[in-house]
Short mmCIF file of C-alpha atoms in Angstrom, two decimals:
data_model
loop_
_atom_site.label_atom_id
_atom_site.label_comp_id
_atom_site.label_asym_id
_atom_site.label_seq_id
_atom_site.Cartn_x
_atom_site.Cartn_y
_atom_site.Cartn_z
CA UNK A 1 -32.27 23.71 -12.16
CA UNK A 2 -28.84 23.48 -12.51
CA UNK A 3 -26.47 24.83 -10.09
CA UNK A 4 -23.81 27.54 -11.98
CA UNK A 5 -20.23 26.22 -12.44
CA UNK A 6 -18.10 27.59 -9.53
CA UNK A 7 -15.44 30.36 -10.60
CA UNK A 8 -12.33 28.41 -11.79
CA UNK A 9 -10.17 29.35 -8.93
CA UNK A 10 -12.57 27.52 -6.63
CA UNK A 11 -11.65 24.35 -8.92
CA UNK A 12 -8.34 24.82 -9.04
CA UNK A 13 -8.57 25.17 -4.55
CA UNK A 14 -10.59 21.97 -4.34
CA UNK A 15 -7.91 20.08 -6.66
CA UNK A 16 -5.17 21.06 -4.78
CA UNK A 17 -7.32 20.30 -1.84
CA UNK A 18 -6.82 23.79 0.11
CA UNK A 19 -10.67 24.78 -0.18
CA UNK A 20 -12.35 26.08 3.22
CA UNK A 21 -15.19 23.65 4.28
CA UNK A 22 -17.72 25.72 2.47
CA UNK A 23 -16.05 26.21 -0.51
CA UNK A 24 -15.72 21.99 -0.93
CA UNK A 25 -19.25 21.17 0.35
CA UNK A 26 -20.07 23.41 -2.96
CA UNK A 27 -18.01 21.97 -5.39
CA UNK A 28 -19.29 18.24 -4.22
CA UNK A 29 -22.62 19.48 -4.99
CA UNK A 30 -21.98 20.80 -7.75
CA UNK A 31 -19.89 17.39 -9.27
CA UNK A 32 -22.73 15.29 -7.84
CA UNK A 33 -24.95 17.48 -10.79
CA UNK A 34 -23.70 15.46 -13.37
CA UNK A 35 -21.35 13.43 -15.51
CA UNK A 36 -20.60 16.21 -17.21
CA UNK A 37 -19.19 18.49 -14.18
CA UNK A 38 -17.05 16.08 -13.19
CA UNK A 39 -15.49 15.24 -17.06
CA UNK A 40 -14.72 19.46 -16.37
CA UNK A 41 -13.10 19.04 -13.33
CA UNK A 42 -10.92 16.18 -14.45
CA UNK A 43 -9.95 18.36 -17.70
CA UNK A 44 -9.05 20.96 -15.44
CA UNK A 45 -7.24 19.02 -13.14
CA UNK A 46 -5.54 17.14 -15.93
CA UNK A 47 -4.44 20.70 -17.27
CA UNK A 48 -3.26 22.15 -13.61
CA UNK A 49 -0.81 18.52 -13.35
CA UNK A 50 0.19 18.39 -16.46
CA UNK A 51 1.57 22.77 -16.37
CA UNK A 52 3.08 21.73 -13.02
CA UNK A 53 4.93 18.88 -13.96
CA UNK A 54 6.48 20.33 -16.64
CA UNK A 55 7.89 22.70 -14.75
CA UNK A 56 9.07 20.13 -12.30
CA UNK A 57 10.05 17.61 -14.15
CA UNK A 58 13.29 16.57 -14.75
CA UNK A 59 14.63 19.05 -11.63
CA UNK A 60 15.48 16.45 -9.52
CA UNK A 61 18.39 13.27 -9.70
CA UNK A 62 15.37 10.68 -8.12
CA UNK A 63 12.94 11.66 -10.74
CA UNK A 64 15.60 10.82 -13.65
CA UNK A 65 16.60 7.81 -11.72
CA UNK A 66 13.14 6.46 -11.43
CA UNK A 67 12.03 7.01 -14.79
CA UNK A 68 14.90 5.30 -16.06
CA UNK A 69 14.05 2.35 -13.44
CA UNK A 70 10.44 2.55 -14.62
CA UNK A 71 11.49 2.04 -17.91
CA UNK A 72 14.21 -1.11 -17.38
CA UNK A 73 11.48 -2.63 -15.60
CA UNK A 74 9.31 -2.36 -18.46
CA UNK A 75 11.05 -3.73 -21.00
CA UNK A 76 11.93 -6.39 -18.95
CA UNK A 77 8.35 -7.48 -18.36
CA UNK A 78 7.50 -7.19 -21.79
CA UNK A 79 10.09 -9.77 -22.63
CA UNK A 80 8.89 -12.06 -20.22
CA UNK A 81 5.16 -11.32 -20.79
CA UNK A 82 5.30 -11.75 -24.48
CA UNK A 83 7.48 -15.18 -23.97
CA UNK A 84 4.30 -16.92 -22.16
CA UNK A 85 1.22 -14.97 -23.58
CA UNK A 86 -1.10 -17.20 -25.07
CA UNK A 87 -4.62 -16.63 -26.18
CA UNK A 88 -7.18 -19.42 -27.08
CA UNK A 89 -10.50 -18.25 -28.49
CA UNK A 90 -11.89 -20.98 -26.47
CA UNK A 91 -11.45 -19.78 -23.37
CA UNK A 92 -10.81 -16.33 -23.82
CA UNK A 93 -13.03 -13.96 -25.89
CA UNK A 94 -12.62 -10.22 -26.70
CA UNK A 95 -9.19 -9.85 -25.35
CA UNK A 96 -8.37 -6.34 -25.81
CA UNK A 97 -4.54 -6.04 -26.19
CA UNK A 98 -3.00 -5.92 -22.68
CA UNK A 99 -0.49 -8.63 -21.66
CA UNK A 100 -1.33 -11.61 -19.33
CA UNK A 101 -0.20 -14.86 -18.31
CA UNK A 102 -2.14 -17.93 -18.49
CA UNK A 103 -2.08 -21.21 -17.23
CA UNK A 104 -4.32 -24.48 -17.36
CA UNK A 105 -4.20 -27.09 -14.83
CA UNK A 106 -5.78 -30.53 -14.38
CA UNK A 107 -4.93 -33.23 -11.72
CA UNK A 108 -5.72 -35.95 -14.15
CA UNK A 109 -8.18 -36.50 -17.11
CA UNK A 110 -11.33 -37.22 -15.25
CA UNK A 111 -11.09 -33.88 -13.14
CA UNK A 112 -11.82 -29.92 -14.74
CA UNK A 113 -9.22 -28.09 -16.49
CA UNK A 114 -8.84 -25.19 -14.01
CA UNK A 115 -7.82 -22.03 -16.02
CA UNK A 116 -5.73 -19.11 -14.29
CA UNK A 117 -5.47 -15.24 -15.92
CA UNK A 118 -3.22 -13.21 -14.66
CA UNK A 119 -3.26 -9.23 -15.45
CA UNK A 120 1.23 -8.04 -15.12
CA UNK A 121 2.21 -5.55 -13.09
CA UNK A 122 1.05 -2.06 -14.44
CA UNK A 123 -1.01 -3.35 -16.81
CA UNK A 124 -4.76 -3.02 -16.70
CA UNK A 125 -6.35 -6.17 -18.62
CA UNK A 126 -10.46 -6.53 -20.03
CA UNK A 127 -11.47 -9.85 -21.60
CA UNK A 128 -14.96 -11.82 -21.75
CA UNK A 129 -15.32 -14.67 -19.81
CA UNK A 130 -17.54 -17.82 -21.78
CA UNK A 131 -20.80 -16.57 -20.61
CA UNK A 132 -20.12 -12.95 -22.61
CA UNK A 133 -19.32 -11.19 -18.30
CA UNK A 134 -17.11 -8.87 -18.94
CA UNK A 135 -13.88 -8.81 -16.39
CA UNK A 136 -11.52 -5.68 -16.20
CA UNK A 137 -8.65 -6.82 -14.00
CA UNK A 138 -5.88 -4.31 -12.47
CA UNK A 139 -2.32 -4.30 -11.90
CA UNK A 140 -0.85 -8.19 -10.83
CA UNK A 141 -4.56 -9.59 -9.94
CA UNK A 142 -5.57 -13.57 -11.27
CA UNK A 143 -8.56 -14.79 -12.46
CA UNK A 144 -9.47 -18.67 -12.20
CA UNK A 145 -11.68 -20.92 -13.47
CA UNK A 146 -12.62 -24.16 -13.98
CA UNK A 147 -13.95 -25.88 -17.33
CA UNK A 148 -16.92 -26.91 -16.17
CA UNK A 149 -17.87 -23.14 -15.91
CA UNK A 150 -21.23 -22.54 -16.72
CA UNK A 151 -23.02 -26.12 -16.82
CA UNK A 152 -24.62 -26.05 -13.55
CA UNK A 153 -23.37 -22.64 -12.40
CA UNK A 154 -20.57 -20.24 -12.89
CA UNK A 155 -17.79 -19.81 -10.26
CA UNK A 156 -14.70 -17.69 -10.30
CA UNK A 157 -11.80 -17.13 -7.94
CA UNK A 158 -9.97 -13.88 -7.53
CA UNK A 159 -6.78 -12.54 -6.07
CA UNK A 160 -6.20 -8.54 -6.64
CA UNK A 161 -8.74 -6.00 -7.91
CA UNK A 162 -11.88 -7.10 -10.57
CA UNK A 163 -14.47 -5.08 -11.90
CA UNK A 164 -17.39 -7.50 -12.92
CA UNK A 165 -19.58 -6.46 -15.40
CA UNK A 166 -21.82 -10.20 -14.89
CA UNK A 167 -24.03 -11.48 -17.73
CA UNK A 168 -27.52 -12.39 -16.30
CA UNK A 169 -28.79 -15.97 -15.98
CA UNK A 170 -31.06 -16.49 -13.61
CA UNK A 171 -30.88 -20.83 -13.69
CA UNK A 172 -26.73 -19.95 -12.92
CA UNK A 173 -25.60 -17.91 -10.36
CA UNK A 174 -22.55 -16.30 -10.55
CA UNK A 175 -20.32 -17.09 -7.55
CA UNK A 176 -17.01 -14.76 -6.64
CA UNK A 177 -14.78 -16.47 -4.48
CA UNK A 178 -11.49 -14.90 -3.02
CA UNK A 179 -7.89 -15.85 -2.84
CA UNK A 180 -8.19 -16.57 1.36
CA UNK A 181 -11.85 -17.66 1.39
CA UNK A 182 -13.01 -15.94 3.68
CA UNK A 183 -15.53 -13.97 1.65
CA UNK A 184 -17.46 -15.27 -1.41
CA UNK A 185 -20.27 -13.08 -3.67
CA UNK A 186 -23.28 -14.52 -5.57
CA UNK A 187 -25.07 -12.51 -7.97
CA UNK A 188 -27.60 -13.05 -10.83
CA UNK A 189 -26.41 -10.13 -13.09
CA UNK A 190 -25.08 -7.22 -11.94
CA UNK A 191 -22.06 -4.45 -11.71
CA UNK A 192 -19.38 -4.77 -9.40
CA UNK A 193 -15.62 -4.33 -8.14
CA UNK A 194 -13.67 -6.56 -5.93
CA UNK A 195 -10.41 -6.01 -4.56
CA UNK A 196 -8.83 -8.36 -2.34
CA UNK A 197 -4.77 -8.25 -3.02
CA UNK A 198 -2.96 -11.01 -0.29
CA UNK A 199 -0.54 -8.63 0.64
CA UNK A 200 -4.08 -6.09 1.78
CA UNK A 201 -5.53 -6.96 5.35
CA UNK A 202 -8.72 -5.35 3.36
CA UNK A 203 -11.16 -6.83 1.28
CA UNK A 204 -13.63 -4.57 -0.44
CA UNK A 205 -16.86 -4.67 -2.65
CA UNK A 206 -18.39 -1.68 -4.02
CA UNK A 207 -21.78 -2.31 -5.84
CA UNK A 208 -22.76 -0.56 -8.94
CA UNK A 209 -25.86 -1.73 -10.13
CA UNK A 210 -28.23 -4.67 -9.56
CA UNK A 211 -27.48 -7.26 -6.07
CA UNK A 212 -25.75 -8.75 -4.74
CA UNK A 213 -25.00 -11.36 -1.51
CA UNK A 214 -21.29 -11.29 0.68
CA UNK A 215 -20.84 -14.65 2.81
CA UNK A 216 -18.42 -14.26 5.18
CA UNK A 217 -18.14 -18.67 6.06
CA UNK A 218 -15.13 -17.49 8.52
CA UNK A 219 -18.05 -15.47 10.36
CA UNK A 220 -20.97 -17.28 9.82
CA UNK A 221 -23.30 -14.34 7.74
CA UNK A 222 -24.11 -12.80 4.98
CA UNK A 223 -24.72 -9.34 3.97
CA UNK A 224 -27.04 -8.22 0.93
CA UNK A 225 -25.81 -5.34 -0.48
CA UNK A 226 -27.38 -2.05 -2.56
CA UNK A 227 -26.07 -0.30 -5.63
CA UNK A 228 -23.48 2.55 -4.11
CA UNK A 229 -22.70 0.42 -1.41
CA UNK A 230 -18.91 -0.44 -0.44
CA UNK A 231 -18.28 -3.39 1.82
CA UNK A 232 -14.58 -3.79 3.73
CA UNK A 233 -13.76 -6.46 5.31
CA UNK A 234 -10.72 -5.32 7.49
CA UNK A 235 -9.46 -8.91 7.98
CA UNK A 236 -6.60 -8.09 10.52
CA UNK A 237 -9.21 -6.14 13.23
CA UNK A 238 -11.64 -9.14 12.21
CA UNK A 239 -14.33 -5.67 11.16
CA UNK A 240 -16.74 -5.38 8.51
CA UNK A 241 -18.35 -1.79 7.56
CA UNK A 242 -20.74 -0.88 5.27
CA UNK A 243 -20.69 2.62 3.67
CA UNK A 244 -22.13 4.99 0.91
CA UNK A 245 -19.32 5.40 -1.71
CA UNK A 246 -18.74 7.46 -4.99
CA UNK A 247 -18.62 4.73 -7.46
CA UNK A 248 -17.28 7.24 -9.65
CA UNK A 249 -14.07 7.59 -8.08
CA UNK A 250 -13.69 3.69 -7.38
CA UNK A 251 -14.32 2.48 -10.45
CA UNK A 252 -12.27 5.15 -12.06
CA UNK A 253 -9.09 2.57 -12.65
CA UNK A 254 -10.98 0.55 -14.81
CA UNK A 255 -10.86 3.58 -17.45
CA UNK A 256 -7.17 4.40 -16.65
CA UNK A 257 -8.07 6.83 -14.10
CA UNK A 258 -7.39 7.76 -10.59
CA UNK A 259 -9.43 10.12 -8.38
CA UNK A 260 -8.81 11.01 -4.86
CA UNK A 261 -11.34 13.51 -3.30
CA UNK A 262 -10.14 13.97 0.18
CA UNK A 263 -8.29 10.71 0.40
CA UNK A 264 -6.53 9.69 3.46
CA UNK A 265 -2.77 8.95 2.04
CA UNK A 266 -2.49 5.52 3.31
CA UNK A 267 -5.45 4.52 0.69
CA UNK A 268 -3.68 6.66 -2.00
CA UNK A 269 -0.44 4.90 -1.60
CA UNK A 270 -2.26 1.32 -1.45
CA UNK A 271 -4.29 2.72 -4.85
CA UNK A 272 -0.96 3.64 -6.51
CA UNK A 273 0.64 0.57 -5.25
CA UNK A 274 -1.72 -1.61 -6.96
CA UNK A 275 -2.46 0.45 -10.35
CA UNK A 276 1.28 0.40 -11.04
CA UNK A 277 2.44 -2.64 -9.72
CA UNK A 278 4.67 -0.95 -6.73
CA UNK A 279 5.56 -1.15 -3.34
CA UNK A 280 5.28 2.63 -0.93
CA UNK A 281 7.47 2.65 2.22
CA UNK A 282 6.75 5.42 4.67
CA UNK A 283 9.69 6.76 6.29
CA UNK A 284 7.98 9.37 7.99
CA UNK A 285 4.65 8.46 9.95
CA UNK A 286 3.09 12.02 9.77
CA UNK A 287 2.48 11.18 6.04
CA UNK A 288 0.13 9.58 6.42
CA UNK A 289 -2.24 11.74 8.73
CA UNK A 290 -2.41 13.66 5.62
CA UNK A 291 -5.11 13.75 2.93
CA UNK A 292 -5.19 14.22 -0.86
CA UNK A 293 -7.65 15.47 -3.73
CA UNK A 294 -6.51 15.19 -7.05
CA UNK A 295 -7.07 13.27 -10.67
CA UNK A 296 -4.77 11.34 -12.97
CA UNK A 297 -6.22 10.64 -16.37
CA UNK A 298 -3.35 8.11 -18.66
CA UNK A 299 -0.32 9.78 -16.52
CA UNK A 300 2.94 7.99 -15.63
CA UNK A 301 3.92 7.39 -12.27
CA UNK A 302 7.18 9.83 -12.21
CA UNK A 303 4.13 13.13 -12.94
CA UNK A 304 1.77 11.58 -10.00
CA UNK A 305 4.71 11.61 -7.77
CA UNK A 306 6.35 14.96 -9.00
CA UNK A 307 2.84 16.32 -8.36
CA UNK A 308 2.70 15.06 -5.16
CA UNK A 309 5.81 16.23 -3.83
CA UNK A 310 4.75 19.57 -5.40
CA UNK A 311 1.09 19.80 -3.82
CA UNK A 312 1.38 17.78 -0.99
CA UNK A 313 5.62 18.59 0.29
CA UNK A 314 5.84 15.36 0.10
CA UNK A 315 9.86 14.14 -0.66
CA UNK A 316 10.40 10.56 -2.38
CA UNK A 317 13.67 8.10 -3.36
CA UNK A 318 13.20 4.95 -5.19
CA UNK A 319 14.78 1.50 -4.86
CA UNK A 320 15.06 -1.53 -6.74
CA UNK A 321 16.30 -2.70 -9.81
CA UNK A 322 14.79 -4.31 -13.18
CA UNK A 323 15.01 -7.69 -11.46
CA UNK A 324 12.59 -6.67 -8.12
CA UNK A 325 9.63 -4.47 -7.93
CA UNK A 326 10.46 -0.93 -7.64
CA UNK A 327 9.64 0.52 -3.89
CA UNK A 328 9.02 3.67 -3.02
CA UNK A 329 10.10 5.80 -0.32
CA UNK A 330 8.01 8.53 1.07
CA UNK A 331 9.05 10.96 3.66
CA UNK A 332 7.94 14.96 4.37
CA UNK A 333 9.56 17.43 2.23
CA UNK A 334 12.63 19.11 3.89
CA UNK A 335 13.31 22.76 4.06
CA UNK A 336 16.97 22.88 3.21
CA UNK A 337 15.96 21.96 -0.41
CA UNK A 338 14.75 25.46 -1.17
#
């Protein structure tokens, strides 16, 4: 039977993250009921941000400032983006409107034509590869691949954050490798997301459906991992965990989404960092002891951090101009603002 909804103002605690122990353990049981719950919780959520940032926003100099940064930057990209977009059906099928750069290299005429996609800051991007996989790509990640994709088998190199959705042939393997090499995936058909940005010391697979293998060549192993499973591969500590994970929540960015249930800030800051294509400095280290529950459905940057600062006393100032990527900087909120 269905557990009852619990009272609205036991929402409202667990999305500003104040709720007792008790009062969270029953809200995650009730979200884990169903699709459904959690579609309720986001469109409360979504409600709660969007009264408070009203209220908030515009109040302060930096949030002016960075929305007009935000917005320089933009139209700057555009320009640049829509001066080297092109799309050939031939290699690219189903684009679906977002901006990318590509590139085609071959060392001379006897060797593959290596193709390279590459998603622009901010900008989510979902295409088809040849085989009919689909590939959702975040914020600044690249996609290559070489022309001889798909004859014997089908192999892929990525940089940033992928969500593969992989077309099944069993006579082909699909083969994931990353940017540093130091971890490569091999599946038949099956659901997953891969994030491995150079500038992350993490590399992390979360399995939704189907299996798939993780070869580590640096450490000579592999792993076989199960649907709901998240892999990271911390590659500074040389550590590799495996964990149970809400594949709700991590897969959320692929829908223009964001959920953080309980999330230590140092992930939420790399999250942000990568779904709009900024850098975070932390100017105060007691940040990021902190933790954060909250949901972002299609909302600019300036509301996430107004909210933030509002639910979290969290202070902020931006840097950078339209000709560098915007940065961040995050500090604890100060009393003498009153």
């Amino acid at each position: 039977m269905d557990s009852p909804n619990p009272p609205l103002a036991a929402l409202l605690r667990y999305i500003r993250g104040i709720s007792s122990p008790k009062e969270k353990a029953v809200v995650d049981q009730w979200l884990d009921g169903s699709v459904e719950n959690r579609e309720i919780l986001d469109s409360i959520d979504l409600v709660y941000n969007t009264r408070l940032s009203r209220e908030r926003i515009g109040a302060r100099d930096s949030q002016a400032a960075l929305k007009r940064v935000l917005g320089r930057i933009r139209a700057n990209r555009t320009k640049k983006v829509l001066s080297k977009v092109c799309v050939a059906a031939s290699l690219v099928v189903g684009l679906t409107g977002s901006f990318f750069w590509i590139r085609e290299y071959a060392g001379n005429s006897s060797e593959p034509t290596v193709t390279t996609l590459t998603s622009a800051e901010g900008i989510r991007s979902r295409f088809f590869l040849p085989d009919g996989s689909e590939v959702c790509m975040n914020s600044g990640s690249t996609l290559s691949w070489s022309s001889d994709f798909g004859k014997d088998r089908r192999e892929v190199s990525v940089s940033g954050e992928v969500f593969f959705d992989v077309t099944h042939d069993g006579r082909k393997p699909f083969v994931v490798n990353t940017g540093d090499g130091k971890t490569r995936i091999t599946v038949l058909g099956t659901e997953f997301n891969l994030s491995a940005y150079p500038d992350d010391s993490l590399v992390q697979t979360t399995l939704v459906s189907g299996s798939i293998r993780m070869d580590f060549p640096d450490r000579g192993f592999s792993i076989q991992v199960s649907p709901e499973e998240k892999i990271t591969y911390d590659l500074a500590a040389g550590k590799i965990t495996r964990e149970k994970t809400d594949t709700y929540s991590t897969m959320a960015w692929t829908e223009g989404k964001l959920v953080f249930r309980d999330t230590p800030m140092p992930e939420v800051f790399r999250q942000l960092s990568h779904f709009y294509g900024v850098d975070f400095g932390i100017a105060d280290p007691e940040v990021l002891s902190w933790s954060f529950t909250g949901t972002f459905r299609n909302v600019s940057l300036p509301q996430i951090l107004e909210y933030l600062r509002i639910s979290s006393d969290l202070s902020y100032r931006t840097e950078g101009n339209e000709e560098m990527k915007i940065r961040i900087i995050v500090s604890k909120e100060t009393a003498e603002r009153g």
